């Protein structure tokens, strides 16, 4: 397929992958891109900026993905115009500033991100207020240094992300031999890998994400320093790591991402407690997490909605038993121990990857459901069915079973119960008899002792 994409274009024999000052120019007849495939709003922005006298290109993921025949997630524009100059050209534009100043131009639900060409940071210029600011370990903290197109290409992460498409001339400019790497399905950092990871350790996670998403190999110098530098991720703000984790696990290749993160030792700095569980109970933990991610990958492929809370609930679940046990050994009763452990574990996780409240609450609810699902007698089963979290709780129970947890066929019971008619349901509840713990209030004493068993059952 790629042969067709790059009809007559052939890369130079001795492709030099780092710095080039003149780009490889790939003309319209030498590539498969068509202006009409790109967002017309993005193309419109480029045309407008060019006619105002600025340089402007479509860049990054959209050019890369189009060359690979994948539908791009979004369209990014790079330009020589400053954010203020861009804003002056468009009514629907606003400047946003996270790590760097960018312009968002909105067309209904589509937002096009326009970035001004940036220069790579320069180590000699650390004192200059206008240059980028560095942390002692080489990390870039501020990066608002505008530069030329050539410089902009050099400071991008991977060669395949540094392709510039001009929809007016329909040419691609390639400063880093990205087209060569696309043909060979290889992910390669621009510049010295160790240095580039030190500047921004998140590039290690991006390497994993793109390799999994595009099914690319990682070039050997690009992969080599990762294990050693993985601990640098501990210095990244937890909010950024949350965003990046979502992209990793919701990429549609989450199961593969997980394998790569573990292999490259990037999993532990993100999820320390889960990594510990992976050491302590490798088969169970690995099965549970990969199964959750495979299910998610499948749902994404089928266009079904996925909830990050379910994923995080699964990622952290194997780390719970050790915590619960620890509290119980200190004399805390089972249910409070479970609650305390859940609270601690989530709070600790948020120090690394800042999972927002809107997800941590449902995580707790999914976990609580695991204690409630065994208790079915009287009206409880029907009340649980009406609970808005029932479905997630039930799916989570099936997930635990698929990882080998012993639940006394509770999952099958709930599957049958959902499919049963009213009469059959009453019979199922009757049949539970003494097996179930949901006794009437006057037998409360027995209830609590069974409850304890229910709570422990979760961790068998
Ligand atoms: P996708 O949007 O499909 O996830 P993308 O390549 O567009 O992939 P973005 O995060 O949208 O990724 O970034 C757009 C472009 O900005 C990238 O293609 C890359 O050129 C550059 N870029 C993004 N993050 C970094 C980084 N941490 N270091 C260097 N360049 C980066
Ligand atoms: Mg993008």
CSV table of C-alpha atoms and ligand atoms in Angstrom, one decimal:
chain,number,residue,atom,x,y,z
A,1,UNK,CA,0.0,0.0,0.0
A,2,UNK,CA,2.8,2.4,0.9
A,3,UNK,CA,4.4,1.8,-2.5
A,4,UNK,CA,1.3,3.3,-4.0
A,5,UNK,CA,1.3,6.2,-1.6
A,6,UNK,CA,4.8,7.3,-2.6
A,7,UNK,CA,4.5,6.5,-6.2
A,8,UNK,CA,7.8,7.8,-7.7
A,9,UNK,CA,9.4,9.2,-4.6
A,10,UNK,CA,12.5,7.4,-3.4
A,11,UNK,CA,14.5,8.5,-0.4
A,12,UNK,CA,18.2,9.2,-0.7
A,13,UNK,CA,20.3,6.1,-0.3
A,14,UNK,CA,22.3,7.4,2.7
A,15,UNK,CA,19.4,9.1,4.4
A,16,UNK,CA,20.8,11.5,7.0
A,17,UNK,CA,18.2,11.6,9.8
A,18,UNK,CA,19.1,14.5,11.9
A,19,UNK,CA,19.4,18.1,11.0
A,20,UNK,CA,18.9,19.3,7.4
A,21,UNK,CA,18.7,22.9,6.5
A,22,UNK,CA,17.1,22.3,3.1
A,23,UNK,CA,14.1,20.1,3.0
A,24,UNK,CA,13.4,17.2,0.8
A,25,UNK,CA,10.6,18.6,-1.4
A,26,UNK,CA,8.0,16.1,-2.4
A,27,UNK,CA,5.9,17.3,-5.2
A,28,UNK,CA,2.2,16.7,-5.9
A,29,UNK,CA,3.0,13.9,-8.4
A,30,UNK,CA,5.2,12.1,-5.9
A,31,UNK,CA,2.8,11.6,-3.0
A,32,UNK,CA,-0.7,10.5,-2.5
A,33,UNK,CA,-2.1,13.4,-0.5
A,34,UNK,CA,-5.0,15.4,-1.8
A,35,UNK,CA,-6.0,18.8,-0.6
A,36,UNK,CA,-9.6,17.7,-0.5
A,37,UNK,CA,-8.9,15.1,2.1
A,38,UNK,CA,-7.9,17.7,4.6
A,39,UNK,CA,-10.3,19.6,6.8
A,40,UNK,CA,-11.6,22.5,4.6
A,41,UNK,CA,-11.4,24.8,7.6
A,42,UNK,CA,-7.7,23.9,8.2
A,43,UNK,CA,-7.0,24.4,4.5
A,44,UNK,CA,-8.9,27.7,4.6
A,45,UNK,CA,-6.7,28.9,7.5
A,46,UNK,CA,-3.5,28.1,5.7
A,47,UNK,CA,-4.7,29.9,2.6
A,48,UNK,CA,-5.7,32.9,4.6
A,49,UNK,CA,-2.4,33.1,6.4
A,50,UNK,CA,-0.4,32.7,3.2
A,51,UNK,CA,-2.4,35.4,1.5
A,52,UNK,CA,-1.7,37.7,4.4
A,53,UNK,CA,2.0,37.1,3.7
A,54,UNK,CA,2.9,34.5,6.3
A,55,UNK,CA,4.2,31.0,5.8
A,56,UNK,CA,1.7,28.4,6.8
A,57,UNK,CA,1.5,24.6,6.6
A,58,UNK,CA,-0.5,21.6,7.8
A,59,UNK,CA,1.8,19.7,10.1
A,60,UNK,CA,2.2,16.8,12.5
A,61,UNK,CA,-0.2,14.0,13.0
A,62,UNK,CA,-2.6,14.9,10.2
A,63,UNK,CA,0.1,14.7,7.5
A,64,UNK,CA,1.6,11.6,9.0
A,65,UNK,CA,-1.8,9.8,9.3
A,66,UNK,CA,-2.9,10.8,5.8
A,67,UNK,CA,0.2,9.4,4.3
A,68,UNK,CA,-0.5,6.1,6.2
A,69,UNK,CA,-4.1,6.1,5.0
A,70,UNK,CA,-5.4,6.7,8.6
A,71,UNK,CA,-8.1,9.3,9.3
A,72,UNK,CA,-6.4,12.0,11.4
A,73,UNK,CA,-7.8,12.9,14.8
A,74,UNK,CA,-7.4,16.6,14.3
A,75,UNK,CA,-5.6,19.1,12.0
A,76,UNK,CA,-2.7,21.2,13.2
A,77,UNK,CA,-1.4,24.3,11.4
A,78,UNK,CA,2.1,25.7,11.8
A,79,UNK,CA,2.9,29.3,10.8
A,80,UNK,CA,5.4,32.1,10.8
A,81,UNK,CA,2.7,34.5,12.2
A,82,UNK,CA,2.8,35.1,15.9
A,83,UNK,CA,-0.3,34.2,18.0
A,84,UNK,CA,-1.3,37.8,18.0
A,85,UNK,CA,-0.9,38.1,14.3
A,86,UNK,CA,-3.0,34.9,13.8
A,87,UNK,CA,-5.7,36.2,16.1
A,88,UNK,CA,-5.9,39.4,14.1
A,89,UNK,CA,-6.7,37.4,10.9
A,90,UNK,CA,-9.7,35.5,12.3
A,91,UNK,CA,-12.7,36.5,14.2
A,92,UNK,CA,-13.2,33.0,15.7
A,93,UNK,CA,-9.7,32.7,17.2
A,94,UNK,CA,-8.5,32.8,20.7
A,95,UNK,CA,-5.0,32.5,22.2
A,96,UNK,CA,-4.6,29.7,24.7
A,97,UNK,CA,-1.5,29.2,26.8
A,98,UNK,CA,-0.7,25.9,28.4
A,99,UNK,CA,3.0,25.1,28.1
A,100,UNK,CA,3.2,27.4,25.1
A,101,UNK,CA,1.0,30.0,23.5
A,102,UNK,CA,-1.2,28.6,20.8
A,103,UNK,CA,-4.2,29.9,18.8
A,104,UNK,CA,-7.5,27.9,18.7
A,105,UNK,CA,-9.7,28.7,15.8
A,106,UNK,CA,-13.2,27.3,16.1
A,107,UNK,CA,-15.6,26.2,13.4
A,108,UNK,CA,-18.7,24.8,15.1
A,109,UNK,CA,-17.4,21.6,16.8
A,110,UNK,CA,-14.1,21.6,15.0
A,111,UNK,CA,-11.1,23.4,16.5
A,112,UNK,CA,-8.0,23.9,14.5
A,113,UNK,CA,-4.8,24.5,16.5
A,114,UNK,CA,-2.4,27.0,15.0
A,115,UNK,CA,1.1,27.1,16.4
A,116,UNK,CA,3.8,29.7,15.6
A,117,UNK,CA,7.1,28.2,14.4
A,118,UNK,CA,9.2,27.5,17.4
A,119,UNK,CA,13.0,27.3,17.8
A,120,UNK,CA,14.6,24.4,19.6
A,121,UNK,CA,15.9,25.6,22.9
A,122,UNK,CA,19.6,26.5,23.0
A,123,UNK,CA,21.7,25.5,26.0
A,124,UNK,CA,24.0,28.6,25.7
A,125,UNK,CA,21.1,30.9,26.0
A,126,UNK,CA,19.7,29.8,29.3
A,127,UNK,CA,20.1,33.3,31.0
A,128,UNK,CA,18.2,35.1,28.2
A,129,UNK,CA,14.7,35.7,29.4
A,130,UNK,CA,13.4,35.4,25.8
A,131,UNK,CA,14.8,32.0,25.3
A,132,UNK,CA,13.3,28.8,26.7
A,133,UNK,CA,13.7,28.1,30.4
A,134,UNK,CA,15.3,24.9,31.7
A,135,UNK,CA,15.1,22.8,34.8
A,136,UNK,CA,18.5,21.8,36.1
A,137,UNK,CA,18.1,18.3,34.6
A,138,UNK,CA,17.6,19.6,31.1
A,139,UNK,CA,13.8,19.7,31.0
A,140,UNK,CA,12.2,22.5,29.1
A,141,UNK,CA,9.9,24.5,31.4
A,142,UNK,CA,8.9,27.4,29.1
A,143,UNK,CA,9.2,27.2,25.4
A,144,UNK,CA,7.9,30.3,23.8
A,145,UNK,CA,10.8,31.0,21.5
A,146,UNK,CA,9.7,31.7,18.0
A,147,UNK,CA,11.8,30.4,15.2
A,148,UNK,CA,12.0,29.7,11.5
A,149,UNK,CA,10.4,26.8,9.7
A,150,UNK,CA,13.7,24.9,9.7
A,151,UNK,CA,14.0,25.4,13.4
A,152,UNK,CA,10.4,24.4,14.0
A,153,UNK,CA,11.1,21.1,12.2
A,154,UNK,CA,14.1,20.3,14.4
A,155,UNK,CA,12.3,20.8,17.7
A,156,UNK,CA,9.5,18.4,16.9
A,157,UNK,CA,9.7,15.0,18.4
A,158,UNK,CA,9.7,12.3,15.8
A,159,UNK,CA,10.8,12.5,12.1
A,160,UNK,CA,7.4,11.3,11.0
A,161,UNK,CA,5.8,14.2,12.9
A,162,UNK,CA,7.9,16.8,11.2
A,163,UNK,CA,6.3,16.8,7.8
A,164,UNK,CA,4.8,20.0,6.4
A,165,UNK,CA,2.1,19.9,3.8
A,166,UNK,CA,1.3,23.0,1.8
A,167,UNK,CA,-2.2,22.6,0.5
A,168,UNK,CA,-1.8,25.5,-1.9
A,169,UNK,CA,1.3,24.1,-3.8
A,170,UNK,CA,0.4,20.6,-2.7
A,171,UNK,CA,4.0,19.9,-1.8
A,172,UNK,CA,5.4,18.2,1.3
A,173,UNK,CA,8.5,19.6,3.0
A,174,UNK,CA,10.5,17.0,4.8
A,175,UNK,CA,13.4,18.2,7.0
A,176,UNK,CA,14.1,15.1,8.9
A,177,UNK,CA,13.6,12.2,6.4
A,178,UNK,CA,10.2,11.5,7.9
A,179,UNK,CA,8.9,10.1,4.6
A,180,UNK,CA,11.7,7.6,4.6
A,181,UNK,CA,10.8,6.5,8.1
A,182,UNK,CA,7.1,6.3,7.2
A,183,UNK,CA,8.0,4.0,4.3
A,184,UNK,CA,10.0,1.8,6.7
A,185,UNK,CA,7.4,2.1,9.5
A,186,UNK,CA,10.0,3.3,11.9
A,187,UNK,CA,9.6,5.8,14.8
A,188,UNK,CA,12.8,7.8,15.2
A,189,UNK,CA,13.4,10.8,17.4
A,190,UNK,CA,15.0,13.9,15.8
A,191,UNK,CA,18.3,14.7,17.3
A,192,UNK,CA,20.1,13.0,20.2
A,193,UNK,CA,17.5,10.7,21.9
A,194,UNK,CA,18.8,11.0,25.5
A,195,UNK,CA,18.9,14.7,25.2
A,196,UNK,CA,15.4,14.9,23.7
A,197,UNK,CA,14.0,12.7,26.5
A,198,UNK,CA,15.7,14.8,29.1
A,199,UNK,CA,14.1,17.9,27.6
A,200,UNK,CA,10.7,16.3,27.8
A,201,UNK,CA,10.3,12.8,29.3
A,202,UNK,CA,6.8,12.6,28.0
A,203,UNK,CA,8.3,11.9,24.6
A,204,UNK,CA,9.0,8.4,25.9
A,205,UNK,CA,5.3,7.8,26.4
A,206,UNK,CA,4.6,9.4,22.9
A,207,UNK,CA,7.1,6.9,21.4
A,208,UNK,CA,5.0,4.0,22.9
A,209,UNK,CA,1.7,5.6,21.8
A,210,UNK,CA,2.7,6.1,18.2
A,211,UNK,CA,4.5,2.7,17.9
A,212,UNK,CA,1.3,1.0,19.1
A,213,UNK,CA,-1.2,3.2,17.2
A,214,UNK,CA,0.7,3.1,13.9
A,215,UNK,CA,2.1,-0.4,14.3
A,216,UNK,CA,5.6,1.0,13.8
A,217,UNK,CA,8.9,-0.3,15.1
A,218,UNK,CA,11.0,2.0,17.3
A,219,UNK,CA,14.4,2.7,15.9
A,220,UNK,CA,17.2,1.3,18.1
A,221,UNK,CA,18.8,4.5,19.2
A,222,UNK,CA,15.4,5.9,20.0
A,223,UNK,CA,14.4,3.0,22.2
A,224,UNK,CA,17.9,2.5,23.8
A,225,UNK,CA,17.8,5.1,26.6
A,226,UNK,CA,14.2,4.7,27.6
A,227,UNK,CA,14.6,2.2,30.4
A,228,UNK,CA,17.3,4.2,32.1
A,229,UNK,CA,15.4,7.5,31.7
A,230,UNK,CA,12.0,6.2,32.6
A,231,UNK,CA,12.2,7.5,36.2
A,232,UNK,CA,12.3,11.1,34.8
A,233,UNK,CA,8.5,10.7,34.4
A,234,UNK,CA,8.2,11.2,38.1
A,235,UNK,CA,9.0,14.9,37.6
A,236,UNK,CA,6.2,15.5,35.1
A,237,UNK,CA,3.1,17.3,36.5
A,238,UNK,CA,0.4,14.7,37.3
A,239,UNK,CA,-2.2,16.5,35.3
A,240,UNK,CA,-0.2,16.2,32.1
A,241,UNK,CA,0.4,12.5,32.9
A,242,UNK,CA,-3.3,12.0,33.2
A,243,UNK,CA,-4.0,13.4,29.8
A,244,UNK,CA,-1.2,11.4,28.3
A,245,UNK,CA,-2.4,8.2,30.1
A,246,UNK,CA,-5.9,8.7,28.6
A,247,UNK,CA,-4.3,9.0,25.1
A,248,UNK,CA,-2.2,5.9,25.7
A,249,UNK,CA,-5.0,3.7,27.0
A,250,UNK,CA,-7.8,5.0,24.7
A,251,UNK,CA,-5.6,4.8,21.6
A,252,UNK,CA,-7.5,1.7,20.5
A,253,UNK,CA,-4.3,-0.2,21.1
A,254,UNK,CA,-4.4,-0.1,24.9
A,255,UNK,CA,-3.4,-3.8,25.4
A,256,UNK,CA,-0.3,-3.4,23.2
A,257,UNK,CA,0.5,-0.1,24.9
A,258,UNK,CA,0.4,-1.8,28.3
A,259,UNK,CA,2.8,-4.5,27.1
A,260,UNK,CA,5.2,-1.9,25.8
A,261,UNK,CA,5.0,0.3,28.9
A,262,UNK,CA,5.8,-2.7,31.1
A,263,UNK,CA,8.6,-3.8,28.8
A,264,UNK,CA,10.2,-0.4,28.7
A,265,UNK,CA,9.8,0.1,32.4
A,266,UNK,CA,7.5,3.1,31.9
A,267,UNK,CA,4.6,1.5,33.7
A,268,UNK,CA,6.0,1.7,37.2
A,269,UNK,CA,6.6,5.5,37.3
A,270,UNK,CA,3.0,6.0,36.2
A,271,UNK,CA,1.3,3.3,38.3
A,272,UNK,CA,3.6,2.4,41.1
A,273,UNK,CA,1.2,0.4,43.2
A,274,UNK,CA,-0.1,-1.6,40.2
A,275,UNK,CA,3.5,-2.2,39.2
A,276,UNK,CA,4.1,-3.7,42.6
A,277,UNK,CA,1.1,-5.9,42.2
A,278,UNK,CA,2.5,-7.0,38.9
A,279,UNK,CA,5.6,-8.1,40.7
A,280,UNK,CA,3.8,-9.8,43.5
A,281,UNK,CA,1.1,-11.6,41.5
A,282,UNK,CA,2.3,-11.4,37.9
A,283,UNK,CA,-0.2,-13.7,36.1
A,284,UNK,CA,-3.3,-12.5,37.8
A,285,UNK,CA,-2.5,-8.8,37.6
A,286,UNK,CA,-1.3,-9.0,34.0
A,287,UNK,CA,-4.4,-10.9,32.9
A,288,UNK,CA,-6.8,-8.6,34.6
A,289,UNK,CA,-5.3,-5.4,33.2
A,290,UNK,CA,-4.7,-6.7,29.7
A,291,UNK,CA,-8.2,-8.1,29.6
A,292,UNK,CA,-9.7,-4.8,30.6
A,293,UNK,CA,-7.6,-3.0,27.9
A,294,UNK,CA,-8.5,-5.6,25.2
A,295,UNK,CA,-12.2,-5.1,26.0
A,296,UNK,CA,-11.7,-1.3,25.7
A,297,UNK,CA,-9.8,-1.7,22.4
A,298,UNK,CA,-12.7,-3.8,21.1
A,299,UNK,CA,-15.3,-1.3,22.2
A,300,UNK,CA,-13.4,1.5,20.5
A,301,UNK,CA,-13.2,-0.5,17.3
A,302,UNK,CA,-16.9,-1.0,17.5
A,303,UNK,CA,-17.6,2.7,18.1
A,304,UNK,CA,-19.0,2.0,21.5
A,305,UNK,CA,-18.4,4.5,24.4
A,306,UNK,CA,-15.7,3.7,26.9
A,307,UNK,CA,-15.3,5.0,30.4
A,308,UNK,CA,-11.9,5.9,31.7
A,309,UNK,CA,-13.2,5.2,35.3
A,310,UNK,CA,-13.6,1.5,34.4
A,311,UNK,CA,-10.1,1.3,33.1
A,312,UNK,CA,-8.5,3.0,36.1
A,313,UNK,CA,-10.7,0.8,38.4
A,314,UNK,CA,-9.1,-2.2,36.6
A,315,UNK,CA,-5.6,-0.8,36.6
A,316,UNK,CA,-5.6,-0.3,40.4
A,317,UNK,CA,-7.8,-3.2,41.5
A,318,UNK,CA,-4.9,-5.7,41.8
A,319,UNK,CA,-3.1,-3.3,44.2
A,320,UNK,CA,-6.0,-3.3,46.6
A,321,UNK,CA,-5.7,-6.6,48.5
A,322,UNK,CA,-2.3,-5.9,49.9
A,323,UNK,CA,-3.6,-2.6,51.3
A,324,UNK,CA,-6.7,-4.1,52.7
A,325,UNK,CA,-4.7,-6.9,54.4
A,326,UNK,CA,-2.3,-4.4,55.8
A,327,UNK,CA,-5.2,-2.4,57.5
A,328,UNK,CA,-6.9,-5.6,58.7
A,329,UNK,CA,-3.7,-6.7,60.3
A,330,UNK,CA,-3.8,-3.4,62.2
A,331,UNK,CA,-7.2,-4.4,63.5
A,332,UNK,CA,-9.4,-2.5,61.1
A,333,UNK,CA,-12.6,-4.5,60.3
A,334,UNK,CA,-13.1,-5.7,56.7
A,335,UNK,CA,-15.4,-3.1,55.3
A,336,UNK,CA,-13.7,-0.1,56.7
A,337,UNK,CA,-10.4,-1.7,55.7
A,338,UNK,CA,-11.6,-1.9,52.1
A,339,UNK,CA,-12.8,1.7,52.1
A,340,UNK,CA,-9.6,2.9,53.7
A,341,UNK,CA,-7.5,1.0,51.3
A,342,UNK,CA,-9.4,2.3,48.3
A,343,UNK,CA,-9.2,5.8,49.5
A,344,UNK,CA,-5.4,5.6,50.2
A,345,UNK,CA,-4.7,3.9,46.9
A,346,UNK,CA,-6.5,6.5,44.8
A,347,UNK,CA,-5.1,9.4,46.7
A,348,UNK,CA,-1.6,8.0,46.2
A,349,UNK,CA,-2.2,7.3,42.5
A,350,UNK,CA,-3.3,10.9,42.0
A,351,UNK,CA,0.1,12.1,43.1
A,352,UNK,CA,1.5,10.5,39.9
A,353,UNK,CA,-1.4,10.6,37.5
A,354,UNK,CA,-4.0,13.2,38.5
A,355,UNK,CA,-7.2,11.3,37.9
A,356,UNK,CA,-10.0,13.9,38.3
A,357,UNK,CA,-12.9,13.5,40.8
A,358,UNK,CA,-15.4,12.8,38.1
A,359,UNK,CA,-13.5,9.6,37.5
A,360,UNK,CA,-12.4,8.7,41.0
A,361,UNK,CA,-16.0,8.7,42.3
A,362,UNK,CA,-17.1,6.1,39.8
A,363,UNK,CA,-14.0,4.0,40.5
A,364,UNK,CA,-15.1,3.8,44.1
A,365,UNK,CA,-18.6,2.9,43.0
A,366,UNK,CA,-17.5,0.1,40.8
A,367,UNK,CA,-15.4,-1.3,43.6
A,368,UNK,CA,-18.2,-0.9,46.1
A,369,UNK,CA,-20.4,-2.8,43.8
A,370,UNK,CA,-18.0,-5.8,44.0
A,371,UNK,CA,-19.0,-6.1,47.7
A,372,UNK,CA,-22.7,-5.7,47.0
A,373,UNK,CA,-23.1,-8.1,44.1
A,374,UNK,CA,-22.8,-11.2,46.3
A,375,UNK,CA,-25.6,-10.0,48.5
A,376,UNK,CA,-28.7,-10.7,46.6
A,377,UNK,CA,-31.5,-11.9,48.9
A,378,UNK,CA,-34.9,-10.2,49.4
A,379,UNK,CA,-35.2,-7.1,47.3
A,380,UNK,CA,-31.5,-6.5,47.1
A,381,UNK,CA,-30.9,-8.1,43.7
A,382,UNK,CA,-33.6,-5.9,42.1
A,383,UNK,CA,-32.4,-2.8,43.8
A,384,UNK,CA,-28.9,-3.5,42.5
A,385,UNK,CA,-30.2,-4.0,39.0
A,386,UNK,CA,-31.8,-0.5,39.2
A,387,UNK,CA,-28.5,1.0,40.4
A,388,UNK,CA,-27.0,3.2,37.6
A,389,UNK,CA,-23.6,1.6,38.3
A,390,UNK,CA,-24.9,-2.0,38.0
A,391,UNK,CA,-23.7,-2.5,34.5
A,392,UNK,CA,-20.2,-1.3,35.2
A,393,UNK,CA,-20.1,-3.3,38.4
A,394,UNK,CA,-21.3,-6.4,36.7
A,395,UNK,CA,-18.8,-6.0,33.8
A,396,UNK,CA,-16.1,-5.6,36.4
A,397,UNK,CA,-17.2,-8.8,38.1
A,398,UNK,CA,-16.9,-10.7,34.8
A,399,UNK,CA,-13.5,-9.1,34.3
A,400,UNK,CA,-12.3,-10.4,37.7
A,401,UNK,CA,-13.6,-13.8,36.9
A,402,UNK,CA,-11.8,-13.8,33.6
A,403,UNK,CA,-8.6,-13.2,35.5
A,404,UNK,CA,-9.2,-16.2,37.6
A,405,UNK,CA,-10.8,-14.8,40.7
A,406,UNK,CA,-13.0,-17.3,42.5
A,407,UNK,CA,-16.5,-15.8,42.9
A,408,UNK,CA,-18.6,-18.9,43.2
A,409,UNK,CA,-20.1,-18.3,39.7
A,410,UNK,CA,-21.5,-15.1,40.8
A,411,UNK,CA,-21.1,-13.6,37.2
A,412,UNK,CA,-23.1,-16.4,35.7
A,413,UNK,CA,-25.8,-16.0,38.3
A,414,UNK,CA,-26.2,-12.3,37.4
A,415,UNK,CA,-26.1,-13.0,33.7
A,416,UNK,CA,-29.0,-15.5,34.3
A,417,UNK,CA,-30.9,-13.1,36.6
A,418,UNK,CA,-30.9,-10.3,34.0
A,419,UNK,CA,-32.3,-12.6,31.4
A,420,UNK,CA,-34.9,-14.2,33.7
A,421,UNK,CA,-38.6,-13.4,33.9
A,422,UNK,CA,-40.2,-12.2,37.2
A,423,UNK,CA,-41.2,-15.6,38.4
A,424,UNK,CA,-37.8,-17.2,37.5
A,425,UNK,CA,-36.1,-14.3,39.4
A,426,UNK,CA,-38.2,-15.0,42.5
A,427,UNK,CA,-37.2,-18.6,42.3
A,428,UNK,CA,-33.5,-17.8,41.9
A,429,UNK,CA,-33.6,-15.6,45.0
A,430,UNK,CA,-35.4,-18.4,46.9
A,431,UNK,CA,-32.8,-20.9,45.7
A,432,UNK,CA,-30.1,-18.8,47.2
A,433,UNK,CA,-31.4,-20.0,50.6
A,434,UNK,CA,-28.7,-20.0,53.2
A,435,UNK,CA,-26.0,-19.5,50.6
A,436,UNK,CA,-26.7,-15.9,50.5
A,437,UNK,CA,-26.0,-13.4,53.2
A,438,UNK,CA,-28.8,-10.9,52.7
A,439,UNK,CA,-30.7,-12.0,55.7
A,440,UNK,CA,-33.5,-10.1,57.3
A,441,UNK,CA,-32.6,-7.4,59.8
A,442,UNK,CA,-33.3,-9.5,62.9
A,443,UNK,CA,-30.5,-11.8,61.7
A,444,UNK,CA,-28.1,-9.0,61.4
A,445,UNK,CA,-25.4,-10.7,63.3
A,446,UNK,CA,-25.2,-13.5,60.7
A,447,UNK,CA,-25.3,-10.9,58.0
A,448,UNK,CA,-22.2,-9.2,59.1
A,449,UNK,CA,-20.2,-12.3,59.4
A,450,UNK,CA,-21.2,-13.4,55.9
A,451,UNK,CA,-20.5,-9.9,54.7
A,452,UNK,CA,-17.0,-10.3,55.8
A,453,UNK,CA,-16.8,-13.3,53.7
A,454,UNK,CA,-18.3,-11.4,50.8
A,455,UNK,CA,-15.6,-8.7,51.2
A,456,UNK,CA,-12.8,-11.2,51.3
A,457,UNK,CA,-14.2,-13.1,48.4
A,458,UNK,CA,-13.2,-10.2,46.2
A,459,UNK,CA,-9.6,-10.9,46.7
A,460,UNK,CA,-9.4,-14.7,46.5
B,1,LIG,P1,-2.2,12.7,17.4
B,1,LIG,O1,-2.9,14.0,17.4
B,1,LIG,O2,-2.7,11.7,16.4
B,1,LIG,O3,-2.2,12.1,18.8
B,1,LIG,P2,0.0,14.3,16.8
B,1,LIG,O4,1.4,13.9,16.2
B,1,LIG,O5,-0.8,15.3,16.0
B,1,LIG,O6,-0.7,12.9,17.0
B,1,LIG,P3,-0.1,16.1,18.9
B,1,LIG,O7,0.1,15.9,20.4
B,1,LIG,O8,-1.4,16.6,18.4
B,1,LIG,O9,0.4,14.8,18.2
B,1,LIG,O10,1.1,17.2,18.5
B,1,LIG,C1,1.1,17.8,17.3
B,1,LIG,C2,2.6,17.8,16.8
B,1,LIG,O11,3.3,18.7,17.7
B,1,LIG,C3,3.3,16.5,16.8
B,1,LIG,O12,3.1,15.9,15.5
B,1,LIG,C4,4.8,16.9,17.0
B,1,LIG,O13,5.3,17.4,15.7
B,1,LIG,C5,4.7,18.1,17.9
B,1,LIG,N1,4.8,17.7,19.3
B,1,LIG,C6,3.8,17.4,20.2
B,1,LIG,N2,4.3,17.1,21.4
B,1,LIG,C7,5.6,17.2,21.3
B,1,LIG,C8,6.7,17.1,22.2
B,1,LIG,N3,6.4,16.7,23.5
B,1,LIG,N4,7.9,17.3,21.8
B,1,LIG,C9,8.2,17.7,20.5
B,1,LIG,N5,7.2,17.9,19.6
B,1,LIG,C10,5.9,17.6,20.0
B,2,LIG,MG1,-2.6,16.1,16.6
